[in-house]
PDB file of C-alpha atoms in Angstrom:
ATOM      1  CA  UNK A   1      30.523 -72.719 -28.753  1.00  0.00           C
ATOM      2  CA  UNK A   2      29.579 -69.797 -30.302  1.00  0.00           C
ATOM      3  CA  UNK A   3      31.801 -66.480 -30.061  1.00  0.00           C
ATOM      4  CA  UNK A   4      33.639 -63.888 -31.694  1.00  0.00           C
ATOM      5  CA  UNK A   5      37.571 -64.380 -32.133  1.00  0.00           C
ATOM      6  CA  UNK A   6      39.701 -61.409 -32.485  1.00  0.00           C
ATOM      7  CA  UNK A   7      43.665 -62.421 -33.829  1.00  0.00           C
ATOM      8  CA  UNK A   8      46.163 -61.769 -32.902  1.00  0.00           C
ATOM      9  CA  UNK A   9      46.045 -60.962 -29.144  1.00  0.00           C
ATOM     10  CA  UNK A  10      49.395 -59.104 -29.079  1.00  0.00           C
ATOM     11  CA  UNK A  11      50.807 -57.181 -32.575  1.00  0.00           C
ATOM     12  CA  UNK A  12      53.800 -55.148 -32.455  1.00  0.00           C
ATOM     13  CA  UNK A  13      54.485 -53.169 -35.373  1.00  0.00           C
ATOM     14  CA  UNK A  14      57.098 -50.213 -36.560  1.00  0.00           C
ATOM     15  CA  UNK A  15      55.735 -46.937 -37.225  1.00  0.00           C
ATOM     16  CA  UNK A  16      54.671 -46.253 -40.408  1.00  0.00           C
ATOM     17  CA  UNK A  17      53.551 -49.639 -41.139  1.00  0.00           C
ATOM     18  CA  UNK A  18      49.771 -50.664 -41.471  1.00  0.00           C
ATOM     19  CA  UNK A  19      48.380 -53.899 -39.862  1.00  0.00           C
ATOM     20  CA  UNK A  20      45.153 -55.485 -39.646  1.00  0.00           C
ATOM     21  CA  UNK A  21      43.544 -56.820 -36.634  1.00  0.00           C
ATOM     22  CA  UNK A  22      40.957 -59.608 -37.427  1.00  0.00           C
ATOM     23  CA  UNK A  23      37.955 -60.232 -36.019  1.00  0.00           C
ATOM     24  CA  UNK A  24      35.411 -63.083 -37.263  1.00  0.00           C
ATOM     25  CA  UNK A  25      31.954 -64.097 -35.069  1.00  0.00           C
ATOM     26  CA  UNK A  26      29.842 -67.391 -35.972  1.00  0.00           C
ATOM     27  CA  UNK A  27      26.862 -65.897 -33.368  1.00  0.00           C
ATOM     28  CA  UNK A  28      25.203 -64.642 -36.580  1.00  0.00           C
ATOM     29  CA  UNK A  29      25.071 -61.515 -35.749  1.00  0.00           C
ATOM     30  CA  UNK A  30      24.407 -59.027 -37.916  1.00  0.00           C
ATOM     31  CA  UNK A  31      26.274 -55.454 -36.257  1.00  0.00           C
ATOM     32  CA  UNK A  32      29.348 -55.193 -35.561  1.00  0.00           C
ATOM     33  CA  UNK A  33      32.000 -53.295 -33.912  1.00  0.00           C
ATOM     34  CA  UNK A  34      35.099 -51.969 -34.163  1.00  0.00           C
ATOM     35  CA  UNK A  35      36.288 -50.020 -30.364  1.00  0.00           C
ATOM     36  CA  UNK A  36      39.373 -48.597 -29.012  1.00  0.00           C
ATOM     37  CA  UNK A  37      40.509 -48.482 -25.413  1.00  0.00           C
ATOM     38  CA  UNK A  38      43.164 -46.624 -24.008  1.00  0.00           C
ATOM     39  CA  UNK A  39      43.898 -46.446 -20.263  1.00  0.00           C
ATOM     40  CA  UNK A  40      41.787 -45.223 -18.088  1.00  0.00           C
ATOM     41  CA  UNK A  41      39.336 -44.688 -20.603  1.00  0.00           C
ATOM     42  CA  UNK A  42      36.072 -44.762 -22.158  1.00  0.00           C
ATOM     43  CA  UNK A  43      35.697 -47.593 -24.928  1.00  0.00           C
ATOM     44  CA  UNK A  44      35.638 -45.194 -28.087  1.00  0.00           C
ATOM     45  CA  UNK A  45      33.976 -46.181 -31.313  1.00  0.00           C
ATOM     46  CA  UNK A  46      36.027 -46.386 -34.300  1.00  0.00           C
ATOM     47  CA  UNK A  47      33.610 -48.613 -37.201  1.00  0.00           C
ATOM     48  CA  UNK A  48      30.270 -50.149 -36.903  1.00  0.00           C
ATOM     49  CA  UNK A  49      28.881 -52.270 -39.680  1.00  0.00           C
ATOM     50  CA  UNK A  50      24.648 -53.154 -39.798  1.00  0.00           C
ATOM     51  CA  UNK A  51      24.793 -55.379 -42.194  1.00  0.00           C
ATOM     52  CA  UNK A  52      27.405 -57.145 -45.044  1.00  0.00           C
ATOM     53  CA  UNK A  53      28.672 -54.864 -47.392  1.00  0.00           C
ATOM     54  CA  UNK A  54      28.094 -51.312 -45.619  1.00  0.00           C
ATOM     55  CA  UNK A  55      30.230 -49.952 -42.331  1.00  0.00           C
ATOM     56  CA  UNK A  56      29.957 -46.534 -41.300  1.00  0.00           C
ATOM     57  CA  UNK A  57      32.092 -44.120 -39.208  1.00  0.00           C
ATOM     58  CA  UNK A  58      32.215 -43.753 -35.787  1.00  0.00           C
ATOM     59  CA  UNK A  59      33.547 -40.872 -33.387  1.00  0.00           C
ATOM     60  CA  UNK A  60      37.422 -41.416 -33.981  1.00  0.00           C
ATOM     61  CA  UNK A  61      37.399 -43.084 -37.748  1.00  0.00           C
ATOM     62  CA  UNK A  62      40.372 -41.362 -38.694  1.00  0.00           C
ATOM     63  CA  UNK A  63      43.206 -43.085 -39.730  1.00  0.00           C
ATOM     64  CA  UNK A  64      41.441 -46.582 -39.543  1.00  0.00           C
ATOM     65  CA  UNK A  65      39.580 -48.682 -42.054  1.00  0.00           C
ATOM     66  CA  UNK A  66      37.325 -51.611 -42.576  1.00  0.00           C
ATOM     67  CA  UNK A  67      35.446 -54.103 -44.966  1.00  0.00           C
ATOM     68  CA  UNK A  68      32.951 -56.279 -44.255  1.00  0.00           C
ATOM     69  CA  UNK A  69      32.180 -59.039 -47.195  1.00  0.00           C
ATOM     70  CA  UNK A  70      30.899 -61.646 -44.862  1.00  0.00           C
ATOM     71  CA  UNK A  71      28.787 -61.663 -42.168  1.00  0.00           C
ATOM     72  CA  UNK A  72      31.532 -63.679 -40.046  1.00  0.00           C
ATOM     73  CA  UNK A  73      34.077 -60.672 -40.668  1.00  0.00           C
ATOM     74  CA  UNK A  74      34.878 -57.560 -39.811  1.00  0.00           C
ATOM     75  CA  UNK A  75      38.741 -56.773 -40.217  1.00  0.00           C
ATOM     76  CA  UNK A  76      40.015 -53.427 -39.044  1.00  0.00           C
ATOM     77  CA  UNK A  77      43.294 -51.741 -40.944  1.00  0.00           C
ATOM     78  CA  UNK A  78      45.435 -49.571 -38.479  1.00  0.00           C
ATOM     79  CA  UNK A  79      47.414 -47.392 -41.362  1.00  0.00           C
ATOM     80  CA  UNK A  80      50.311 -45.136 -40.846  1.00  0.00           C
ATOM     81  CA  UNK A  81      47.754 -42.423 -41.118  1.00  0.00           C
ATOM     82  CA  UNK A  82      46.578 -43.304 -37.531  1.00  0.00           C
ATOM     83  CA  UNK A  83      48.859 -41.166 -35.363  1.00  0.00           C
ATOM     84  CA  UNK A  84      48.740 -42.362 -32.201  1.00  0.00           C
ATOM     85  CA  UNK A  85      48.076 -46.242 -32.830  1.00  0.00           C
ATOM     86  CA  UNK A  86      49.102 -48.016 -29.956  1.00  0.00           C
ATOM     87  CA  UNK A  87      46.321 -48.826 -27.905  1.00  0.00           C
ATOM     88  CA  UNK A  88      44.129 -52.526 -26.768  1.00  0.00           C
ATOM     89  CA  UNK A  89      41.426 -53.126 -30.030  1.00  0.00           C
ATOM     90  CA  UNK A  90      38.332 -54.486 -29.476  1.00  0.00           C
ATOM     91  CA  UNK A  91      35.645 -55.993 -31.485  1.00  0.00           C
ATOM     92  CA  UNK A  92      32.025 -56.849 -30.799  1.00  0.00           C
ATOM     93  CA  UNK A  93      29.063 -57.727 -32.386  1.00  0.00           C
ATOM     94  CA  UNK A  94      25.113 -57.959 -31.312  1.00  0.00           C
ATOM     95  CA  UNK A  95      21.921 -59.574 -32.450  1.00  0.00           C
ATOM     96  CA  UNK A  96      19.212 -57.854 -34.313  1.00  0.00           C
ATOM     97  CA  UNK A  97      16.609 -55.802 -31.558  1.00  0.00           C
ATOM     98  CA  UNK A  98      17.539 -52.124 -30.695  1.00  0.00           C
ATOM     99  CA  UNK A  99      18.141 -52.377 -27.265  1.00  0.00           C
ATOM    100  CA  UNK A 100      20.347 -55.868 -27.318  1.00  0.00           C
ATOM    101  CA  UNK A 101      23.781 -55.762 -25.979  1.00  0.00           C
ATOM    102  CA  UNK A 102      27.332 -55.584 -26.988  1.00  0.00           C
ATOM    103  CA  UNK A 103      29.273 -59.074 -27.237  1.00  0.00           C
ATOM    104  CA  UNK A 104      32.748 -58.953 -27.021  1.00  0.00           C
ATOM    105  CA  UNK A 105      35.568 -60.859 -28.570  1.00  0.00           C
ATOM    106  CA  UNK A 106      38.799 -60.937 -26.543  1.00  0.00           C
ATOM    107  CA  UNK A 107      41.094 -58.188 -28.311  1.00  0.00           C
ATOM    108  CA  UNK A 108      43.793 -57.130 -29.614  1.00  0.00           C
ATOM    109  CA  UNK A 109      46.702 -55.197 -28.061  1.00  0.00           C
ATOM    110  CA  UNK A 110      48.643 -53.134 -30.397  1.00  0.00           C
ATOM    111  CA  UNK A 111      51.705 -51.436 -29.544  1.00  0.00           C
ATOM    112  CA  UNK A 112      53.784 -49.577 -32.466  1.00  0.00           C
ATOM    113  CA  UNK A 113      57.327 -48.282 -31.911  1.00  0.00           C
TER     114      UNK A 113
ATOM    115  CA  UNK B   1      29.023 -32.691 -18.808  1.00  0.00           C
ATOM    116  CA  UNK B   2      30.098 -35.976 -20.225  1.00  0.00           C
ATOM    117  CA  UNK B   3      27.371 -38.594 -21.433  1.00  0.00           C
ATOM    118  CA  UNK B   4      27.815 -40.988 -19.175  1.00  0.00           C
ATOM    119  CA  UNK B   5      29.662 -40.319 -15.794  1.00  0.00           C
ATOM    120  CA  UNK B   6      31.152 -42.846 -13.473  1.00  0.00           C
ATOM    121  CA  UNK B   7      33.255 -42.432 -10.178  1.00  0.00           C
ATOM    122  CA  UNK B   8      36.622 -44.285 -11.441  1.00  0.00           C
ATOM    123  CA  UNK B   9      37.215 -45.055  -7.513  1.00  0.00           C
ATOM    124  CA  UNK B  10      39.297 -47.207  -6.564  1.00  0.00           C
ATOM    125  CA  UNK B  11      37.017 -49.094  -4.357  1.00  0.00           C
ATOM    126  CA  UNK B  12      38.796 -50.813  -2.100  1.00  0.00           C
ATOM    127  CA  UNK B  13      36.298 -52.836   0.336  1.00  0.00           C
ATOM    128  CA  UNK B  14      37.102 -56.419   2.532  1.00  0.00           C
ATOM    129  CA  UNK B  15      35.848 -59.478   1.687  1.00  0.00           C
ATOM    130  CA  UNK B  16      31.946 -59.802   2.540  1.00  0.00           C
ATOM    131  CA  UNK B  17      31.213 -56.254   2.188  1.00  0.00           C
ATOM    132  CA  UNK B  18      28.515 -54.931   0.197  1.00  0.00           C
ATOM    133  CA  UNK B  19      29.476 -52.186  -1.923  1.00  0.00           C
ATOM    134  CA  UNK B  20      27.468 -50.113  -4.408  1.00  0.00           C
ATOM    135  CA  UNK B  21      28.208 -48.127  -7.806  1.00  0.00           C
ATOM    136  CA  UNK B  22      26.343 -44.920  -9.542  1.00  0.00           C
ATOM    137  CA  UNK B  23      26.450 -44.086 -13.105  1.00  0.00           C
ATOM    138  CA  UNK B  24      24.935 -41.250 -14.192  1.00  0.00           C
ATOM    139  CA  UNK B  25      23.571 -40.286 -17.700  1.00  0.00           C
ATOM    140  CA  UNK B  26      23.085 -36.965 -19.515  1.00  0.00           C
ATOM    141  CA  UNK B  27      20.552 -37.896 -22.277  1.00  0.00           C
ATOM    142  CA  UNK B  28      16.745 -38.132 -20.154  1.00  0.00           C
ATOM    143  CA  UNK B  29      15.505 -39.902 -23.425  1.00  0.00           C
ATOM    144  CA  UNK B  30      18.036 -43.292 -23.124  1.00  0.00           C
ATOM    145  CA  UNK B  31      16.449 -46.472 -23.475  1.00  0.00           C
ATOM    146  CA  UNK B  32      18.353 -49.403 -22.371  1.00  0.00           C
ATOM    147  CA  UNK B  33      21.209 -49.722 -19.685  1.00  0.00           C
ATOM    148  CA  UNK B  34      23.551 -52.420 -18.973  1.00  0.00           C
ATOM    149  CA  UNK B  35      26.395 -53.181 -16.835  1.00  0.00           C
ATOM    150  CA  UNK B  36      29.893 -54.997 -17.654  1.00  0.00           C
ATOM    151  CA  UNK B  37      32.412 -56.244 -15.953  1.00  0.00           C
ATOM    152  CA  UNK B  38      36.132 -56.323 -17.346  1.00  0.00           C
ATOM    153  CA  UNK B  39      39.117 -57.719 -15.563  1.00  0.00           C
ATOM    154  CA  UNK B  40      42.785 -56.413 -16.169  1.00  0.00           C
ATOM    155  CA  UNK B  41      44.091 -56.308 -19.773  1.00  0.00           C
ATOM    156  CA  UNK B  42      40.776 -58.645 -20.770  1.00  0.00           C
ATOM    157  CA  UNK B  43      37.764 -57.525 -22.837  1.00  0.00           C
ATOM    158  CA  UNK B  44      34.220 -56.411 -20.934  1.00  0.00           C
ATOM    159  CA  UNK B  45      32.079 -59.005 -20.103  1.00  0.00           C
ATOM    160  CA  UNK B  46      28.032 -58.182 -19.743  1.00  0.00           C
ATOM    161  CA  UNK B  47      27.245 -58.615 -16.009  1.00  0.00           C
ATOM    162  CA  UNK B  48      23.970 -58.081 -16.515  1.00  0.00           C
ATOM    163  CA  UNK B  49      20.873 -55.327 -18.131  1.00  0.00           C
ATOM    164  CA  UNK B  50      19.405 -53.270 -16.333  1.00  0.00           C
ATOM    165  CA  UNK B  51      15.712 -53.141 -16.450  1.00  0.00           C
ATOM    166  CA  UNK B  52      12.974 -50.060 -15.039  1.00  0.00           C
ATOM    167  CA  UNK B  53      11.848 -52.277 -12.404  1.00  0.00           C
ATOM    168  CA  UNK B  54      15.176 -53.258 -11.146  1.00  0.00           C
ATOM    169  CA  UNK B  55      16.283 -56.320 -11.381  1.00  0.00           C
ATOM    170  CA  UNK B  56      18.875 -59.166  -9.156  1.00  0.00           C
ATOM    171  CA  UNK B  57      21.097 -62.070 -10.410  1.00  0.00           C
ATOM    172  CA  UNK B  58      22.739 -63.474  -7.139  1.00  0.00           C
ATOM    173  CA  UNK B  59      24.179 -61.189  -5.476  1.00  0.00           C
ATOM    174  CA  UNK B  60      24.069 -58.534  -7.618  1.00  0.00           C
ATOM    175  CA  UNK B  61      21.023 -55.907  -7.720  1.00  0.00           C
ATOM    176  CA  UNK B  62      21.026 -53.220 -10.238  1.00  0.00           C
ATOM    177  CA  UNK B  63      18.543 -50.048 -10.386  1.00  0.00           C
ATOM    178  CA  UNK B  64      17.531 -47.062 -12.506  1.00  0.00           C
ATOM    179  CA  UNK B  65      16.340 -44.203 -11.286  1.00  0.00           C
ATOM    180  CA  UNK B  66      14.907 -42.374 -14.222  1.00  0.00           C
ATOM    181  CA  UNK B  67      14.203 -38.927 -12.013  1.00  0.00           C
ATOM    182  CA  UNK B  68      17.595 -38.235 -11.106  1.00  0.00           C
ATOM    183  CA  UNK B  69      19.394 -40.304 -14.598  1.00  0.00           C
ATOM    184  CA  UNK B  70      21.302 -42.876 -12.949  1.00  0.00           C
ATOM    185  CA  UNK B  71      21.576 -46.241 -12.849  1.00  0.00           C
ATOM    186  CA  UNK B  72      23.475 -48.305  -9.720  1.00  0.00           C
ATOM    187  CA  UNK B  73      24.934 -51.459  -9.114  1.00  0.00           C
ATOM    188  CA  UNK B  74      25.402 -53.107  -5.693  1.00  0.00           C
ATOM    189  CA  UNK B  75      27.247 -56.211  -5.054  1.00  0.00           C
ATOM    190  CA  UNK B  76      26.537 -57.805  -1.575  1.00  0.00           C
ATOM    191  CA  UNK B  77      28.601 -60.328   0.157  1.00  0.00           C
ATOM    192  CA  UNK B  78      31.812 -59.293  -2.107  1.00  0.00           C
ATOM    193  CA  UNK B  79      33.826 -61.659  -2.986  1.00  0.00           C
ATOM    194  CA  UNK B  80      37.705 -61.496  -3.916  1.00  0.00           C
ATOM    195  CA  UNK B  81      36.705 -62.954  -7.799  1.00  0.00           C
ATOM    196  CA  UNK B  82      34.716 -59.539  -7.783  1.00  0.00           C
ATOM    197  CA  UNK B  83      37.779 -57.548  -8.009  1.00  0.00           C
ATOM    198  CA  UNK B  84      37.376 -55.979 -11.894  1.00  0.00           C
ATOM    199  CA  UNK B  85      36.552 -52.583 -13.521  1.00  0.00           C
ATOM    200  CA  UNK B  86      32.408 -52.032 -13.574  1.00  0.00           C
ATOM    201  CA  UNK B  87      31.589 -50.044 -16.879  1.00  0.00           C
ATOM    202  CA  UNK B  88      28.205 -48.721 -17.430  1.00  0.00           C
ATOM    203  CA  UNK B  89      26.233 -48.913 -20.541  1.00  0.00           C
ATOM    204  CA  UNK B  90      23.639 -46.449 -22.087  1.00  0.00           C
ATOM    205  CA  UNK B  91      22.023 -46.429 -24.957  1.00  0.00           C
ATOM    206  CA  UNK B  92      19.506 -43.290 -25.795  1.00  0.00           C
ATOM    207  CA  UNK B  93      17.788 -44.567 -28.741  1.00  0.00           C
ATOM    208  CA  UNK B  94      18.894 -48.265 -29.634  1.00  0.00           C
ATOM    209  CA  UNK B  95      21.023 -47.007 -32.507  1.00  0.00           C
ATOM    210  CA  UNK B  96      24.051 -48.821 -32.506  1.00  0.00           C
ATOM    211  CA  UNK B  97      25.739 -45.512 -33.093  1.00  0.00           C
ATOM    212  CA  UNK B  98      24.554 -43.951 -29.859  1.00  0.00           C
ATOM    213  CA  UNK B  99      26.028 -46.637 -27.321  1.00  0.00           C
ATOM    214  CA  UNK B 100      27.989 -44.892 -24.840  1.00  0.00           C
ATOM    215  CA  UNK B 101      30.793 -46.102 -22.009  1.00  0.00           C
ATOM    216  CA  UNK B 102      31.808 -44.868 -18.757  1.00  0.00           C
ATOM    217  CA  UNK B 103      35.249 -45.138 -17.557  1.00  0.00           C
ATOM    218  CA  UNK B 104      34.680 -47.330 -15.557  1.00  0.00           C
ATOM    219  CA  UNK B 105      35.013 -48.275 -11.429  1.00  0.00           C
ATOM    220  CA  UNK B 106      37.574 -49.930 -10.085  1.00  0.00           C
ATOM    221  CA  UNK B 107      36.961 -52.240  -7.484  1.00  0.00           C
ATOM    222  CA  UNK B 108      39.606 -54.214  -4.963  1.00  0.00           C
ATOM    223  CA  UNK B 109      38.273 -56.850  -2.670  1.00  0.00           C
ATOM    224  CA  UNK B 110      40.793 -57.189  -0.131  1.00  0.00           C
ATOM    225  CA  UNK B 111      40.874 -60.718   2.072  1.00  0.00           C
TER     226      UNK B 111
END
């Protein structure tokens, strides 16, 4: 079945430390994103990549970073830059057409001490 | 003003009720609408689009009302497997940039 995968569901890191949170999709889809949620929140854009090779920021970018050299992939790095880190990560993707929606893989919790 | 405005409730509403949901929008030139569904500590599901004409899958009906910028969602004969946060969509242009959340409602079905 097709999907997006997002490893691993729970990370637990010291502060200080950067981690990456995976995320791979075999829907061929060519966008995809990179979202933060925090409780009681609005999902909050952090990286959203159009196509292979090119990402851009989105409204809270800072301390985070991406690649995307596949179409499958689109890891996110949580640095030590990022101060307040701790937070549920969650990646999605959608087809080609403007008005298509968001797919979502399960996500990530991240909690740093 | 925020973007996109929900009432975070809780809704808290017996089994068989029907119980509806507004989400209002700032931006009079958005485009498409959707609404998702996410359950506790899980990622949002898409529950469905919503469409100018209004549209129904089951016993769900959603509407937008263009005029007064907001789109609703009404569930009818609620069931307990209901019980989830309902975030709103909207997108003004289509840009993948420009897609914007609610908060989100809560809603309880209670037996």
């Amino acid at each position: 079945d097709g999907g997006i995968t997002q490893s691993p569901k729970y990370l637990f890191r010291k502060e200080g430390q950067n981690v990456t949170l995976s995320c791979e999709q075999n829907l061929n889809h060519d966008a995809m994103y990179w979202y933060r949620q925090d409780p009681g929140q609005g999902l909050r854009l952090i990286y959203y990549s159009q196509i292979v090779n090119d990402f851009q920021k989105g409204d809270i970018a800072e301390g985070y970073s991406v690649s995307r050299e596949k179409k499958e992939s689109f890891p996110l790095t949580v640095t030590s830059a990022q101060k307040n880190p701790t937070a549920f990560y969650l990646c999605a993707s959608r087809p080609s057409g403007e008005y298509s929606p968001l797919h979502f893989g399960n996500g990530t919790r991240l909690t740093v001490t | 003003r925020k973007e996109v405005e929900q009432d975070p409730g809780p809704f808290n509403v017996p089994e068989g009720a029907t119980v509806a949901f507004n989400c209002t929008y700032s931006n009079s030139a958005s485009q498409s609408f959707f609404w998702y569904r996410q359950d506790c500590r899980k990622e949002p599901k898409l529950l469905m689009s919503v469409y100018s004409s209004g549209n129904e899958d089951g016993r769900f009906t959603a509407q937008l009302n263009r005029a007064s910028q907001y789109i609703s969602l009404l569930i009818r004969d609620s069931k307990l497997s209901d019980s989830a946060t309902y975030l709103c969509v909207v997108n003004p242009s289509g840009s993948a940039r420009q897609l914007t959340f609610g908060s989100g409602t809560q809603l309880t079905v209670l037996p």
